[in-house]
Short mmCIF file of C-alpha atoms and ligand atoms in Angstrom, two decimals:
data_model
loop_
_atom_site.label_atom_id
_atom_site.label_comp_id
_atom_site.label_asym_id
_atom_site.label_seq_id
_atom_site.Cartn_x
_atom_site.Cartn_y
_atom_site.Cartn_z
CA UNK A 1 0.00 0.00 0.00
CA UNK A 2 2.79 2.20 0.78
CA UNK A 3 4.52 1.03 -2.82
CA UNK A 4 1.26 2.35 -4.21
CA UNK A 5 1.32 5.54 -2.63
CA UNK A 6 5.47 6.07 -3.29
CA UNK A 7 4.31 5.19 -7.44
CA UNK A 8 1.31 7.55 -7.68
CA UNK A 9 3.90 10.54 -5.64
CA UNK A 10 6.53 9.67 -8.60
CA UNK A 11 3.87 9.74 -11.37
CA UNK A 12 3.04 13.14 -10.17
CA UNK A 13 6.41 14.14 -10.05
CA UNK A 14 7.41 13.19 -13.25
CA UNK A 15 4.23 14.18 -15.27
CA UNK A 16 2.26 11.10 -16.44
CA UNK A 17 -1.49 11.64 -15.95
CA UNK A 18 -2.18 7.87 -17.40
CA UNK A 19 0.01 6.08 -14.41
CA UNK A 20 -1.33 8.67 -11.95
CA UNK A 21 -4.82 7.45 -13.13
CA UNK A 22 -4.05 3.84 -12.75
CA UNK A 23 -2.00 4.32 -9.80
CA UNK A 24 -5.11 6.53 -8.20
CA UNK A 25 -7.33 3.34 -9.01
CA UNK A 26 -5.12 0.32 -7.43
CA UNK A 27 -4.59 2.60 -4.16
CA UNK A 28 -8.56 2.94 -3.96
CA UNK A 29 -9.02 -0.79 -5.05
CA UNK A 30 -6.24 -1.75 -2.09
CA UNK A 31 -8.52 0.52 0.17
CA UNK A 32 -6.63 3.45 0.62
CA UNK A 33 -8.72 6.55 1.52
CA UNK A 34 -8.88 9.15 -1.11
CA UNK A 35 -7.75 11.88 1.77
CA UNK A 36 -4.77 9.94 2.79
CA UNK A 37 -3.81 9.75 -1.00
CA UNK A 38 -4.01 13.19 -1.44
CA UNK A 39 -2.35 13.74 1.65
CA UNK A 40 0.73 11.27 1.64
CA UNK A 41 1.10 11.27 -2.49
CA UNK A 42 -0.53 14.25 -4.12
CA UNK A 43 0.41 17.17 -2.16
CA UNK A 44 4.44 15.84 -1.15
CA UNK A 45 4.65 15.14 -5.27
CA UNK A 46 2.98 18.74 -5.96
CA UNK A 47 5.74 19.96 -3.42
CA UNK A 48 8.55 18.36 -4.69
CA UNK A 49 7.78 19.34 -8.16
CA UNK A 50 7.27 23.04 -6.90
CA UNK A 51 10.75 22.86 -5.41
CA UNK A 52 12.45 21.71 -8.55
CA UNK A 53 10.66 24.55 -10.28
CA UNK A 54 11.98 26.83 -7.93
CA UNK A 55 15.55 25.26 -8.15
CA UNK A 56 15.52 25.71 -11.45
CA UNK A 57 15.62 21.76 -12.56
CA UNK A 58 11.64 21.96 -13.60
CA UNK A 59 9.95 24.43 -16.36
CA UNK A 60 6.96 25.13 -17.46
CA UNK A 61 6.10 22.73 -19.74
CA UNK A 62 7.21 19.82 -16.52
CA UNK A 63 4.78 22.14 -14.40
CA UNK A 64 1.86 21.68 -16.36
CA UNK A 65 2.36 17.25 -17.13
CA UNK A 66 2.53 17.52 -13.05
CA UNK A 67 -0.54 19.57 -12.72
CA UNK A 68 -2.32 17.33 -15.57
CA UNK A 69 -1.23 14.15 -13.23
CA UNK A 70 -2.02 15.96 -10.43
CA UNK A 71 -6.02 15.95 -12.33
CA UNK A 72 -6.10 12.89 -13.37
CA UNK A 73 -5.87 11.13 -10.19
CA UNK A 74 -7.81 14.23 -8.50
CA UNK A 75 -11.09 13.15 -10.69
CA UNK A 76 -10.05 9.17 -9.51
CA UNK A 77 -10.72 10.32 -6.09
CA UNK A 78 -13.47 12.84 -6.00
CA UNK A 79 -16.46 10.59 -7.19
CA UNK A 80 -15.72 8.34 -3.76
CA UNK A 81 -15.35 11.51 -1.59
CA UNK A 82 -18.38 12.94 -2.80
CA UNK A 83 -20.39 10.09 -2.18
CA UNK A 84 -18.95 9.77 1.60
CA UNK A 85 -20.13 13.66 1.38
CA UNK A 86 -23.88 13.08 0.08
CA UNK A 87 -24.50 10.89 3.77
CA UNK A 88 -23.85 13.72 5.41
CA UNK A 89 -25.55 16.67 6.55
CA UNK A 90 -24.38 20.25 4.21
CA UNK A 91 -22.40 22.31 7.24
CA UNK A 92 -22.20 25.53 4.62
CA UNK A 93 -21.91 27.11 1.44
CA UNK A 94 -18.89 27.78 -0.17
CA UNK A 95 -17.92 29.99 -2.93
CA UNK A 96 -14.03 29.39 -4.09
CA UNK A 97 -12.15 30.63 -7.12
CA UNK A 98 -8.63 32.03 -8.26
CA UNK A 99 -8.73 35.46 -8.58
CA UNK A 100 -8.96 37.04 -12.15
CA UNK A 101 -5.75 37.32 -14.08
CA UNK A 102 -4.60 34.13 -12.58
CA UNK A 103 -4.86 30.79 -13.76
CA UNK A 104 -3.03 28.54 -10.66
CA UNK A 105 -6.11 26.29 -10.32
CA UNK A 106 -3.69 23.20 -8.18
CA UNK A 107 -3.85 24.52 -4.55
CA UNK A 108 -7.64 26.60 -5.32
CA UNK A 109 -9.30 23.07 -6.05
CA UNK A 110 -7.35 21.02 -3.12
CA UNK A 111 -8.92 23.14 -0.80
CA UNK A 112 -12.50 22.84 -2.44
CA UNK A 113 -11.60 19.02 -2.70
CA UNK A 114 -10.87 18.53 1.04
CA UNK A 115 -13.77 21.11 2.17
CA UNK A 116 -16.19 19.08 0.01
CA UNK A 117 -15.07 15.91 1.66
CA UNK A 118 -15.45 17.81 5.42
CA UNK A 119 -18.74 18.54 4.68
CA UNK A 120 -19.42 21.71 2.85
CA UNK A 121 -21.05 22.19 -0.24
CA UNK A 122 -18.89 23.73 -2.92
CA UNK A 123 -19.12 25.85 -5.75
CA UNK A 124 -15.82 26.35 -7.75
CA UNK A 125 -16.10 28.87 -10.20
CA UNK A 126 -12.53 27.86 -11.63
CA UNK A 127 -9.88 30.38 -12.59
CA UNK A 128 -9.26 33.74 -13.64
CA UNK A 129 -12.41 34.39 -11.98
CA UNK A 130 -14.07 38.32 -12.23
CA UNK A 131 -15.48 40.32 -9.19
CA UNK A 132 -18.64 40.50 -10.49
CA UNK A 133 -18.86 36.76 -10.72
CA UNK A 134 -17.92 36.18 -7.19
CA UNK A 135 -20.35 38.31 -6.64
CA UNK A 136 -23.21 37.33 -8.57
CA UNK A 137 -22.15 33.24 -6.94
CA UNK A 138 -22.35 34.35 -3.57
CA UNK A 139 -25.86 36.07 -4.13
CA UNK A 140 -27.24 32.93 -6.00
CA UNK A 141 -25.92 30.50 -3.71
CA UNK A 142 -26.30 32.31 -0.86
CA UNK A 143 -22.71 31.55 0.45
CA UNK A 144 -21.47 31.31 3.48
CA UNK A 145 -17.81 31.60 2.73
CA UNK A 146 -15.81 32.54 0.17
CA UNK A 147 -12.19 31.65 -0.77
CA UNK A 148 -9.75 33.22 -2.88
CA UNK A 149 -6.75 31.59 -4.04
CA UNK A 150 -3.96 33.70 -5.44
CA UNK A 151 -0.50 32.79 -6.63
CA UNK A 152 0.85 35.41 -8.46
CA UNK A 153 2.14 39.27 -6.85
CA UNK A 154 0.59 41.05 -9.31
CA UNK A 155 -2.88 39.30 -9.17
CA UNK A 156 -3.20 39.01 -5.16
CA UNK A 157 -4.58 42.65 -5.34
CA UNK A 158 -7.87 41.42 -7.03
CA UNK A 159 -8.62 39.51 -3.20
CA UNK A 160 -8.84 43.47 -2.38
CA UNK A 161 -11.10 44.20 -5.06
CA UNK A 162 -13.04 41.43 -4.84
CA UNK A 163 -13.67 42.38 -1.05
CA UNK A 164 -14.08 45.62 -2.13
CA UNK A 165 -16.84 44.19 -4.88
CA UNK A 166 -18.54 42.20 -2.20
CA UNK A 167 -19.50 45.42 0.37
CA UNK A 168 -20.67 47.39 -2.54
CA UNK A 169 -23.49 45.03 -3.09
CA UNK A 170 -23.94 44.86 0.29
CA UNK A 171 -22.85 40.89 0.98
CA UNK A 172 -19.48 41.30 2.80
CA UNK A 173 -22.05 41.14 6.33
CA UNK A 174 -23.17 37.90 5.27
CA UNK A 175 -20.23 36.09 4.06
CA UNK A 176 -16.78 35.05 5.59
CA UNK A 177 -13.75 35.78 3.51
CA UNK A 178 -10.75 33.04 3.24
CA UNK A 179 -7.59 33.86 1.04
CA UNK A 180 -4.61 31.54 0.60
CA UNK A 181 -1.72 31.26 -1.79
CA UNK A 182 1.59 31.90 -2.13
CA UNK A 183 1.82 35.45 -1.77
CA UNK A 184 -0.70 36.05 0.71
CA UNK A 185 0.02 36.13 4.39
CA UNK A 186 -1.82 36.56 7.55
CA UNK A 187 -0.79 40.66 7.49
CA UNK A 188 -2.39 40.94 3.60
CA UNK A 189 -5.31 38.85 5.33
CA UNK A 190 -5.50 42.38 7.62
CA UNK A 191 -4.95 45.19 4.91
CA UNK A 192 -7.89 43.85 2.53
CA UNK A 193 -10.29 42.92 5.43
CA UNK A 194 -10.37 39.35 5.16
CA UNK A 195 -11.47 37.13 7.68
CA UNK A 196 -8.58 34.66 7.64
CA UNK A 197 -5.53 33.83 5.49
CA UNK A 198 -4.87 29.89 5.16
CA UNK A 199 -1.86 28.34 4.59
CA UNK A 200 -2.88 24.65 3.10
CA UNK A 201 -5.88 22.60 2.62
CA UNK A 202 -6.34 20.80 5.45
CA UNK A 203 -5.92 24.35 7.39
CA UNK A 204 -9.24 25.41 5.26
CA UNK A 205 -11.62 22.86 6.63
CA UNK A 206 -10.33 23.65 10.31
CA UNK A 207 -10.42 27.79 9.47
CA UNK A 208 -13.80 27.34 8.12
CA UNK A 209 -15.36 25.00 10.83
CA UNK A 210 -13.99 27.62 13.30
CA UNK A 211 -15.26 30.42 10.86
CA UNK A 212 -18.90 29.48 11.08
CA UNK A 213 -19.28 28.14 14.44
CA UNK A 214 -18.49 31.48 15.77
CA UNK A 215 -21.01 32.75 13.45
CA UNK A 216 -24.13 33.98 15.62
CA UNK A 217 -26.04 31.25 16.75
CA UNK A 218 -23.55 28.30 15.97
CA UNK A 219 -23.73 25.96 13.05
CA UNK A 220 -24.80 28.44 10.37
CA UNK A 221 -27.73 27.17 7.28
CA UNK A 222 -26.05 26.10 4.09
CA UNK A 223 -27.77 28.48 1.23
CA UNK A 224 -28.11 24.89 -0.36
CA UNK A 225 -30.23 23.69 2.73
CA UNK A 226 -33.39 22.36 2.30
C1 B12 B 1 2.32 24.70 -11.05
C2 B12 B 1 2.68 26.17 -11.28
C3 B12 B 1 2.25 26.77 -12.46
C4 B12 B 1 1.38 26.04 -13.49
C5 B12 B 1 -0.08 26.02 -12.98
C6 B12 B 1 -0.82 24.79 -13.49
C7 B12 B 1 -2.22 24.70 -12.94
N1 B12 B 1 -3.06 24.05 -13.73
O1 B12 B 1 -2.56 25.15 -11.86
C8 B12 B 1 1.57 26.94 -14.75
C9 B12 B 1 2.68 26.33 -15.60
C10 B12 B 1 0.35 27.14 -15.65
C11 B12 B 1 2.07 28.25 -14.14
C12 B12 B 1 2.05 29.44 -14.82
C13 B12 B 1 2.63 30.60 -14.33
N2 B12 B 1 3.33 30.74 -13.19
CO1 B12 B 1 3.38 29.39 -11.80
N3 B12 B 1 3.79 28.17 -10.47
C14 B12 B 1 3.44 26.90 -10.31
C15 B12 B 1 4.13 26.37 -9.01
C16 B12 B 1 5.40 25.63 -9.40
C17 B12 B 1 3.30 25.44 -8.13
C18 B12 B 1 1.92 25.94 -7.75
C19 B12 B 1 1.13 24.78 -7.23
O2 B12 B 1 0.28 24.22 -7.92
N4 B12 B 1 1.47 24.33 -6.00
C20 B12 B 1 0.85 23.16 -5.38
C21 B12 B 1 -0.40 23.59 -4.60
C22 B12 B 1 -0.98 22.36 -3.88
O3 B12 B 1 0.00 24.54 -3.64
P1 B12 B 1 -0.54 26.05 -3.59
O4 B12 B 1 -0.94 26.48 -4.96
O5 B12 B 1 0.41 26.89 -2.85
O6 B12 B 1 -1.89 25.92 -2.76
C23 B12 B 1 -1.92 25.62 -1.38
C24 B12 B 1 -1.89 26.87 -0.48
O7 B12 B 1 -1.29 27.99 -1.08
C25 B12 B 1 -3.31 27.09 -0.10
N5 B12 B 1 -4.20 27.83 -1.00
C26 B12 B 1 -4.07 28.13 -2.31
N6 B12 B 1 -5.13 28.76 -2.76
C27 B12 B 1 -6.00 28.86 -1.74
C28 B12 B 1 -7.27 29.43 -1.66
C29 B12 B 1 -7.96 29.41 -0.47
C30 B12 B 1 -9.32 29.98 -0.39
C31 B12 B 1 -7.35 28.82 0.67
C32 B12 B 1 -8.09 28.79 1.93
C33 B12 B 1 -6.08 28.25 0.61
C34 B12 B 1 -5.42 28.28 -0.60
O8 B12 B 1 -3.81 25.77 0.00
C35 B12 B 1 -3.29 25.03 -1.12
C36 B12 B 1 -3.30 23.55 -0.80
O9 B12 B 1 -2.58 23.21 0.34
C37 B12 B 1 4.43 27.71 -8.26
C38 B12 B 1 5.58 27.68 -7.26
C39 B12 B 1 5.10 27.48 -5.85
N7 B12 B 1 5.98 26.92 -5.07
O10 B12 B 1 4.01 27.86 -5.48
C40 B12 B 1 4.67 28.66 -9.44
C41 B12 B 1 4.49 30.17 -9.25
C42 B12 B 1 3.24 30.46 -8.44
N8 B12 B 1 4.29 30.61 -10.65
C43 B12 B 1 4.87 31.73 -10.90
C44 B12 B 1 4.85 32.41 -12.16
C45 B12 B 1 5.70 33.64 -12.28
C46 B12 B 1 4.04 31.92 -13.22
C47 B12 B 1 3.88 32.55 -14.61
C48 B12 B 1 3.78 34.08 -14.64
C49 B12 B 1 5.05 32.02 -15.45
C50 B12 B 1 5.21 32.56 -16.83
N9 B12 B 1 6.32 33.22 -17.02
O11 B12 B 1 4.35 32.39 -17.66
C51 B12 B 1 2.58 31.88 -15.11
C52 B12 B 1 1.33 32.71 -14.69
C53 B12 B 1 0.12 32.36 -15.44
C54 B12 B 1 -1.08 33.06 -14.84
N10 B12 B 1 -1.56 34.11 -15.46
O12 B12 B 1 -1.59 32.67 -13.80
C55 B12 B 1 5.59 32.29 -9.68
C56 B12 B 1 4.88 33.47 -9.03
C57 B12 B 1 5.85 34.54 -8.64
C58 B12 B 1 5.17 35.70 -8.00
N11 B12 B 1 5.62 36.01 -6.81
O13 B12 B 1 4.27 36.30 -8.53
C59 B12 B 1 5.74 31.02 -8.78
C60 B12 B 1 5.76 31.30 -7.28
C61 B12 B 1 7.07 30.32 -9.20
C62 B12 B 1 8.30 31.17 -8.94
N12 B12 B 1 8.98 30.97 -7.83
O14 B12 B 1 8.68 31.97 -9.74
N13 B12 B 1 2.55 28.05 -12.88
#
């Protein structure tokens, strides 16, 4: 099981979405949960890849056969997490994109991934997302939370204006505001007046529990809720 695991890490690493998918099917079929996958191959291969990126031993084109991998066992897992999910009972609405201008999707749908699995219900508008569509999401849905993922310096600033976006229609009251990614920090969290900055996935579904329970009146009603 732990062979599995090691092989589906190096498939990652080395950019073949077809052994990732196969690999992502024998550790299921050998009973490994989906969230310790992701946790023990996905994210250390995703890490390692990042560092040889930064070392300059990876480029772009290695990036993206990593991040393709990275998919391919990602949609492997999610069908048996959602259906763990369904049994349960929705604990909130969540509204999660990357920030217009930016197209790192990785990180944005780990955390839906793993807040999905927690509990939530999740609506992931994808990347290179526009205020006015957060916007418009969080009004239809009637979110609870919203998440902004960011990887870039020069696109972190749309988290701002995306805030910004969400008081002028007069939502920011009603929703909490997460932002994560590389760039961001706790003290950016503070100068654009969101409600937390989170560091990793499994960070999100803590931040977020904590987030809502402190929310007037406890456990707050999913928009979704019947
Ligand atoms: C993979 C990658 C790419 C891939 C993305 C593929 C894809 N489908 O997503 C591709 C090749 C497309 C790419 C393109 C570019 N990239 Co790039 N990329 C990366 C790399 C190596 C890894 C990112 C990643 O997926 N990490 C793995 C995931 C799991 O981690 P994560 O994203 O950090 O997410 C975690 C947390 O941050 C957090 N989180 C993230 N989002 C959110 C959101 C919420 C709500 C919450 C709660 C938490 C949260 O939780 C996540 C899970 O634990 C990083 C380097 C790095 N170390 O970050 C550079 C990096 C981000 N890229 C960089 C650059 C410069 C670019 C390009 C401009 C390159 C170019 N010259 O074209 C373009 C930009 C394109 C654009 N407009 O967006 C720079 C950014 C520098 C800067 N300071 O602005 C980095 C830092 C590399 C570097 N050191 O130079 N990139």
């Amino acid at each position: 099981m732990g062979d599995i695991l090691k092989q589906l890490q190096e498939a990652i690493i080395i950019g073949e979405p077809d052994q990732a998918r196969g690999l992502a099917t024998q550790a299921l079929e050998a009973g490994v949960a989906p969230l310790v996958a992701i946790e023990e191959a996905l994210n250390p291969g995703m890490q390692v890849v990042g560092d040889r990126y930064e070392r300059g031993e990876y480029f772009i084109p290695d990036l993206m056969m990593a991040a393709e991998a990275m998919k391919t066992a990602m949609a492997v897992f999610e069908p048996v997490l959602m259906a763990r999910q369904e049994q349960r009972q929705v604990l909130g609405t969540v509204v999660i994109g990357t920030v217009e201008g930016d197209i790192h999707e990785i990180g944005k749908s780990l955390v839906a991934t793993m807040l999905s699995a927690a509990g939530f219900q999740v609506h992931d508008l994808g990347v290179d997302v526009p205020a006015g569509e957060f916007v418009e999401q969080v009004q239809e849905t009637r979110a609870n939370v919203v998440g902004l993922s960011a990887l870039l310096t020069t696109t972190m600033r749309n988290q701002g204006v995306i805030i910004e976006a969400l008081k002028e229609a007069g939502l920011r009251e009603q929703v909490k505001v997460i932002i994560g990614g590389a760039p961001a920090s706790p003290e950016w969290a503070q100068i654009i007046g969101a409600d937390a900055y989170v560091e990793n996935a499994n960070e999100a579904v803590a931040v977020v529990r904590g987030l809502l329970g402190s929310h007037k009146g406890g456990k707050m009603r999913s928009g979704g809720e019947r």
